[in-house]
mmCIF file of C-alpha atoms in Angstrom:
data_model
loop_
_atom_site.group_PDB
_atom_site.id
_atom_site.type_symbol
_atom_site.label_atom_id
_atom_site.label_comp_id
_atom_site.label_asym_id
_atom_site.label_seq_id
_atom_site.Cartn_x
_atom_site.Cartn_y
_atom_site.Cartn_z
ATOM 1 C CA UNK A 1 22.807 11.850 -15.323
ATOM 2 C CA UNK A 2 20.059 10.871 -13.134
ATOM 3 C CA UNK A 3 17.819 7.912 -12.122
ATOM 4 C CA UNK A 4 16.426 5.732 -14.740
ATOM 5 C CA UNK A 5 13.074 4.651 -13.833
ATOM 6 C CA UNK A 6 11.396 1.159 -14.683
ATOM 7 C CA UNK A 7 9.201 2.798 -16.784
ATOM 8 C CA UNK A 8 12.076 4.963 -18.663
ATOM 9 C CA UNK A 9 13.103 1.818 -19.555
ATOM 10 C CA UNK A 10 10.036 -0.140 -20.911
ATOM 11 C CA UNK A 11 9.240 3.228 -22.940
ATOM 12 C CA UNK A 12 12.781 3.420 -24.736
ATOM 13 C CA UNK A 13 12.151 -0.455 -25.517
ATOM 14 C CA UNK A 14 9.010 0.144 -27.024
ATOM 15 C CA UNK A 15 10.380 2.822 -29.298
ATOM 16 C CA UNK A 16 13.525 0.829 -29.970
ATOM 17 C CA UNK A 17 11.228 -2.041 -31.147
ATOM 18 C CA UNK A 18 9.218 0.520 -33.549
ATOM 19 C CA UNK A 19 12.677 1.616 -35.028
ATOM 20 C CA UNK A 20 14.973 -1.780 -35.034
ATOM 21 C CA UNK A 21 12.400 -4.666 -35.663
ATOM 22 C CA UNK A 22 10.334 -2.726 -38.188
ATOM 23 C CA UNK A 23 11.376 -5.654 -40.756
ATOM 24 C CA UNK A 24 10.510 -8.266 -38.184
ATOM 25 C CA UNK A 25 6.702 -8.565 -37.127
ATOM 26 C CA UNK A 26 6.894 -11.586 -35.047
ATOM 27 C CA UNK A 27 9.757 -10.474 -33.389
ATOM 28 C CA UNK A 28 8.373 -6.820 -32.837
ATOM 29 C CA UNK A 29 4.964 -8.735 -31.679
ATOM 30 C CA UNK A 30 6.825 -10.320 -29.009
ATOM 31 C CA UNK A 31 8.556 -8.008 -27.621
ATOM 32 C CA UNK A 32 6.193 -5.594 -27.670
ATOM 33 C CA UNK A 33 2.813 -7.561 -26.042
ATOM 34 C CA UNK A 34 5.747 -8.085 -23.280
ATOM 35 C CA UNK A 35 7.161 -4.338 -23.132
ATOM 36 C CA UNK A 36 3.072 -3.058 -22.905
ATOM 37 C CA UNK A 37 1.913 -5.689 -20.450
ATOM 38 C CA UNK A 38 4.686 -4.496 -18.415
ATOM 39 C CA UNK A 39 3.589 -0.540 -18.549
ATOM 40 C CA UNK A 40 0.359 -1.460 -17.372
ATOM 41 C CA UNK A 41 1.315 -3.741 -14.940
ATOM 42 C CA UNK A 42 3.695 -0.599 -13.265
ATOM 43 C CA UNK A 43 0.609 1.571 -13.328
ATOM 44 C CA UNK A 44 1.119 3.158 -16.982
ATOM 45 C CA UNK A 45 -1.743 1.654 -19.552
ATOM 46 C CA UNK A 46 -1.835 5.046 -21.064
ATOM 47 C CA UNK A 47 1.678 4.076 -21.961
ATOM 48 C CA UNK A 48 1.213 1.093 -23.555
ATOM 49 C CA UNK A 49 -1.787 1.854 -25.658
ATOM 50 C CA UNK A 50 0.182 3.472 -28.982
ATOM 51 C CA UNK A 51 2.855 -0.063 -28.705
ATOM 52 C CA UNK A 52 -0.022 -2.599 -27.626
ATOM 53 C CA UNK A 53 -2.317 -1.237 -30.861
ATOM 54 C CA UNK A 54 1.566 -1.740 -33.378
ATOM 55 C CA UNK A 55 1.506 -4.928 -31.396
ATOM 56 C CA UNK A 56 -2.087 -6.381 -32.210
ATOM 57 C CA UNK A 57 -1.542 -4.898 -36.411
ATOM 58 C CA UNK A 58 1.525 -7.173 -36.331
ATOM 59 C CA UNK A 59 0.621 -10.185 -34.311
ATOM 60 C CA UNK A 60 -2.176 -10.617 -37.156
ATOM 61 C CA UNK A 61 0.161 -10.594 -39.633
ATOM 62 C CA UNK A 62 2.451 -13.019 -38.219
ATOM 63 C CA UNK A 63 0.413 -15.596 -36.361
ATOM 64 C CA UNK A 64 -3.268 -15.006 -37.637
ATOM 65 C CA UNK A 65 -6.499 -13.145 -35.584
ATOM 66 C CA UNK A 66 -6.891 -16.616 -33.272
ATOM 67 C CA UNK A 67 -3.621 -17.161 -32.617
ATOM 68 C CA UNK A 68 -3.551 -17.419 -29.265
ATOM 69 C CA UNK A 69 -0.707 -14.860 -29.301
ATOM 70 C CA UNK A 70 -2.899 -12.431 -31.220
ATOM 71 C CA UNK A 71 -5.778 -12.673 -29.090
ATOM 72 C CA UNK A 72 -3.435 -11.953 -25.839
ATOM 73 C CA UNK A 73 -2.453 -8.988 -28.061
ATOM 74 C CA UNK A 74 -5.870 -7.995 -28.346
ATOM 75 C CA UNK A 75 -6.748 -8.183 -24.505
ATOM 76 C CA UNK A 76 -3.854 -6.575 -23.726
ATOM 77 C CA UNK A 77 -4.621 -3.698 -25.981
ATOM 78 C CA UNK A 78 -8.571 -3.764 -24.408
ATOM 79 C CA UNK A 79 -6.809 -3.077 -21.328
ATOM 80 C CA UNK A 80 -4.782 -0.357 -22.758
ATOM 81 C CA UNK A 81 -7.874 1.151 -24.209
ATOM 82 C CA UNK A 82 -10.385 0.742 -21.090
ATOM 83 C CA UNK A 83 -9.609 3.757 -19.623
ATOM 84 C CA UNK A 84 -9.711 6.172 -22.346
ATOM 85 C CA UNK A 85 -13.204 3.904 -24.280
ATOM 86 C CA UNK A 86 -15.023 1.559 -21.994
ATOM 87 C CA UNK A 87 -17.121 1.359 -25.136
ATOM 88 C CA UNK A 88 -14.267 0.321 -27.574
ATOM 89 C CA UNK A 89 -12.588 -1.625 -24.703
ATOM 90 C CA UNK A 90 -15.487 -3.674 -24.621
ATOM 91 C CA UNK A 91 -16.103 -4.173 -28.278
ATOM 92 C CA UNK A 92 -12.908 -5.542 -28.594
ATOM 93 C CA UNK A 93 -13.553 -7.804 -25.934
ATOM 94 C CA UNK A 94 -16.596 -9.037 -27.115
ATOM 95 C CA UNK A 95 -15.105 -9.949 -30.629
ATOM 96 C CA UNK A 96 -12.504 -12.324 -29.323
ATOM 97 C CA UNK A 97 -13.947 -13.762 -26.644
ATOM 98 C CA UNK A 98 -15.541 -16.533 -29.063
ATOM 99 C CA UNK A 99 -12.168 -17.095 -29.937
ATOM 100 C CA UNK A 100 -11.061 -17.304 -26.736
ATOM 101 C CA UNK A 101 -13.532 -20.183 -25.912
ATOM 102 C CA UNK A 102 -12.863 -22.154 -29.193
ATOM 103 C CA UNK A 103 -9.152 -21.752 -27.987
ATOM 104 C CA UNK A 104 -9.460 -24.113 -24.876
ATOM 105 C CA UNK A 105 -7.642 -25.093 -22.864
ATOM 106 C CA UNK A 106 -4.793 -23.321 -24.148
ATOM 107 C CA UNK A 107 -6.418 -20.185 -24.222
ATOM 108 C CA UNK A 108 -7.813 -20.186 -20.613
ATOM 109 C CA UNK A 109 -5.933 -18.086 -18.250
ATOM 110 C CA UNK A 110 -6.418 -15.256 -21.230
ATOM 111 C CA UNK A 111 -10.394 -16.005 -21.520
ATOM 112 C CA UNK A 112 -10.727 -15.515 -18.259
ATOM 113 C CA UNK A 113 -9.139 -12.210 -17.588
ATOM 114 C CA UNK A 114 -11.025 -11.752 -20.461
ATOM 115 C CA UNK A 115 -14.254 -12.657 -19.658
ATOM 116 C CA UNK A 116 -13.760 -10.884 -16.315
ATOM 117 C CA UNK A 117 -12.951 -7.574 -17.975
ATOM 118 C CA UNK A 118 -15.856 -7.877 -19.769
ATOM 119 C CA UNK A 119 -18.372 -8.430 -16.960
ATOM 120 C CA UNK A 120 -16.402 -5.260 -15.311
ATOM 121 C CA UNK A 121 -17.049 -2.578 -18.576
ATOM 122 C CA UNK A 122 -20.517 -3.983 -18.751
ATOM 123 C CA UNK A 123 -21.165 -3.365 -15.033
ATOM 124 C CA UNK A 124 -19.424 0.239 -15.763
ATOM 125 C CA UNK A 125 -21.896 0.656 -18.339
ATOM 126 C CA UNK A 126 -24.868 -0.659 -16.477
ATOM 127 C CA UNK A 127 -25.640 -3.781 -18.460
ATOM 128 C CA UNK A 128 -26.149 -5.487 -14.525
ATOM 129 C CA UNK A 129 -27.536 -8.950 -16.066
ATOM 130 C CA UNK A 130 -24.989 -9.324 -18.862
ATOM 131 C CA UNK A 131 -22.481 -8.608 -16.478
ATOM 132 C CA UNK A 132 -22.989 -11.099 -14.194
ATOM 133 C CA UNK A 133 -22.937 -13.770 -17.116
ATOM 134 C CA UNK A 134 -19.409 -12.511 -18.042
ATOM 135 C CA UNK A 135 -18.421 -13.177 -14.338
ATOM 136 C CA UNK A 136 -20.123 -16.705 -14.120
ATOM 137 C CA UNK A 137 -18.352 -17.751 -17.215
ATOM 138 C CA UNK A 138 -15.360 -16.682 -15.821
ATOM 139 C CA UNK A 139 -15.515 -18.332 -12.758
ATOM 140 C CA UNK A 140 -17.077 -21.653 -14.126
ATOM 141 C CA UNK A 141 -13.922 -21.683 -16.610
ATOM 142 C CA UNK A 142 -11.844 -20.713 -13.448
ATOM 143 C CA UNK A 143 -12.762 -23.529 -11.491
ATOM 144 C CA UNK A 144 -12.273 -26.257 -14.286
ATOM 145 C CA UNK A 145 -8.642 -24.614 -15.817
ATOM 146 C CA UNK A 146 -7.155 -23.086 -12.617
ATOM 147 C CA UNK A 147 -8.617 -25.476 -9.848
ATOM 148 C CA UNK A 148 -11.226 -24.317 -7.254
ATOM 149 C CA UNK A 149 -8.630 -22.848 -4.836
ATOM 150 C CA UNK A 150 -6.345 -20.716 -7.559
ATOM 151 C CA UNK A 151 -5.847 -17.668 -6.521
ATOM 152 C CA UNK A 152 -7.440 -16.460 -9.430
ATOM 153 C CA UNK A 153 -11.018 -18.241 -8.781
ATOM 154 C CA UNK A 154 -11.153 -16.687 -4.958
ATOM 155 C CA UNK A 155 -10.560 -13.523 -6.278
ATOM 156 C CA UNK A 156 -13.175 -13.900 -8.581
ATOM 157 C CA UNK A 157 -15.391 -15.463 -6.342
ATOM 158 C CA UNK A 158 -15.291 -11.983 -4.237
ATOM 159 C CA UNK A 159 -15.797 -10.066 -7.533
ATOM 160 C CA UNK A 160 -18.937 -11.582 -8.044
ATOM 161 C CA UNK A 161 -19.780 -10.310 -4.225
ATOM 162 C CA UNK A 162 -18.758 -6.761 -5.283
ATOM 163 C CA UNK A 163 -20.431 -6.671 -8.514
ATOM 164 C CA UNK A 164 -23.491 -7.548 -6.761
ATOM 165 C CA UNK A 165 -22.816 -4.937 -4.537
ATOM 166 C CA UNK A 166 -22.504 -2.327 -7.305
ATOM 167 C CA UNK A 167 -25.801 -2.926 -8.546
ATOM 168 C CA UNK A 168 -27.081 -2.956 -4.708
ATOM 169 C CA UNK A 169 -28.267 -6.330 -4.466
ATOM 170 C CA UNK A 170 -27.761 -6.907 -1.137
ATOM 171 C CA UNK A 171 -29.127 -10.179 -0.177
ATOM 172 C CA UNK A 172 -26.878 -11.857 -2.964
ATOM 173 C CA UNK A 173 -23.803 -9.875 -2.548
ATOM 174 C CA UNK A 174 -24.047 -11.324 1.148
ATOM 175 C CA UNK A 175 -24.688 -14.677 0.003
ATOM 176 C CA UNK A 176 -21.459 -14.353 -2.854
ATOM 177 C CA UNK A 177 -19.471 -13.158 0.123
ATOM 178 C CA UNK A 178 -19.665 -15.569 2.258
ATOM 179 C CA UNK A 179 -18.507 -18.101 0.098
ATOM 180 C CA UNK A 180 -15.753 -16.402 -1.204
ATOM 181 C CA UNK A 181 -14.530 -15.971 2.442
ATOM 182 C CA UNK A 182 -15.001 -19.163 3.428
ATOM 183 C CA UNK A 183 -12.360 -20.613 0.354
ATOM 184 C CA UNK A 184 -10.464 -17.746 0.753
ATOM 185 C CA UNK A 185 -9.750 -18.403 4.702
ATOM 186 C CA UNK A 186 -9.463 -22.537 4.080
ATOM 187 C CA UNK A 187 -6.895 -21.624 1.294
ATOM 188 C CA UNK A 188 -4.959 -18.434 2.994
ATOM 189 C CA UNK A 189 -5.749 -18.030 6.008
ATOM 190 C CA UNK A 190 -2.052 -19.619 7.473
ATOM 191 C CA UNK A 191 -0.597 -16.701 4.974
ATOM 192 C CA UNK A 192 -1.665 -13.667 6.378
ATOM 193 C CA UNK A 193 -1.052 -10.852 5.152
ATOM 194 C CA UNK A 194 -2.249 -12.150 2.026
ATOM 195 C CA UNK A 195 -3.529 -9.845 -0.527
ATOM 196 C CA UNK A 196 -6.466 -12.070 -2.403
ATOM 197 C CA UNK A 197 -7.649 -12.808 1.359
ATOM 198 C CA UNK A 198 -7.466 -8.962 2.157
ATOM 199 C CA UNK A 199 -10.008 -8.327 -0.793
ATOM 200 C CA UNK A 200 -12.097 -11.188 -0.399
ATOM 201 C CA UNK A 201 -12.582 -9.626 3.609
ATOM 202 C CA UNK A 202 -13.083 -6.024 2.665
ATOM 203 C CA UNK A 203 -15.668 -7.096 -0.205
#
């Protein structure tokens, strides 16, 4: 009777997985850490919080707390929850992240994004120093995992520009800068308009 909506669609699958896969935790874990990654990725983490928390209780029961299933659960859900409790976001963060690193390699692309998120709620809460360590990590792991022209490294390369910047420290978030936009143009420069470059520029 109307248009149906990407996220009309995600939301009836994560109440279809409540409802049919109740007997079926693995199943239901699946599905659902790929259902609530979805919401946020469309711009609805509120969403996803209520499916990604169902998610995380049942991903322990079927895999285990370092799983590294379980521990994508639990980012995921830290995402969920950043908006509504930086505080709790970042608690949650902080307990897997150990697991995280004993998980290498085949944890790193979630250690990362984890380790990054982490080094953003402590710069929301003003822990400046302890942030930046979060974002070295990351980068550092970045670098060896990803390769030093990932996407994923610029970008963070220019975070560690802006963080500076939020904490006004000017003479290093010049310094950070200019060495994120020198990778960034090597790497994308021939692919304008490119999105990572665009940040990297405007940082």
């Amino acid at each position: 009777g109307g248009a149906v909506t990407a996220a009309d669609i995600l939301t009836d699958a994560g109440r279809r997985i409540e409802v049919e896969l109740a007997a079926e935790p693995a199943v239901a874990a699946e599905l659902g850490l790929i259902v609530a990654e979805s919401l946020d990725r469309i711009g609805m983490p509120e969403g996803s919080e209520g499916l990604m928390a169902a998610t995380v209780e049942r991903a322990h029961r079927a895999w285990g707390a370092v799983d590294p299933r379980t521990l994508r659960a639990e980012f995921a859900l830290a995402r969920a929850e950043r908006y509504r409790d930086a505080e709790a976001a970042l608690q949650r963060i902080d307990r897997i992240v150990p697991a995280l690193r004993a998980g290498l390699p085949s944890t790193a692309r979630t250690a990362i994004d984890a380790l990054e998120m982490q080094s953003f709620l402590r710069a929301r809460l003003n822990r400046e120093q302890d942030s930046y360590v979060a974002l070295d990590e990351a980068i550092a792991l970045a670098e060896q995992h990803l390769g030093p022209d990932h996407e994923n490294t610029i970008f963070l390369l220019g975070l560690r520009s802006n963080t500076y910047g939020r904490f006004a420290d000017r003479p290093r978030q010049l310094a950070a800068a200019e060495v994120a936009l020198e990778r960034a143009r090597r790497v994308f420069g021939t692919q304008r308009p490119h999105d990572t470059l665009i940040a990297v520029e405007r940082w």
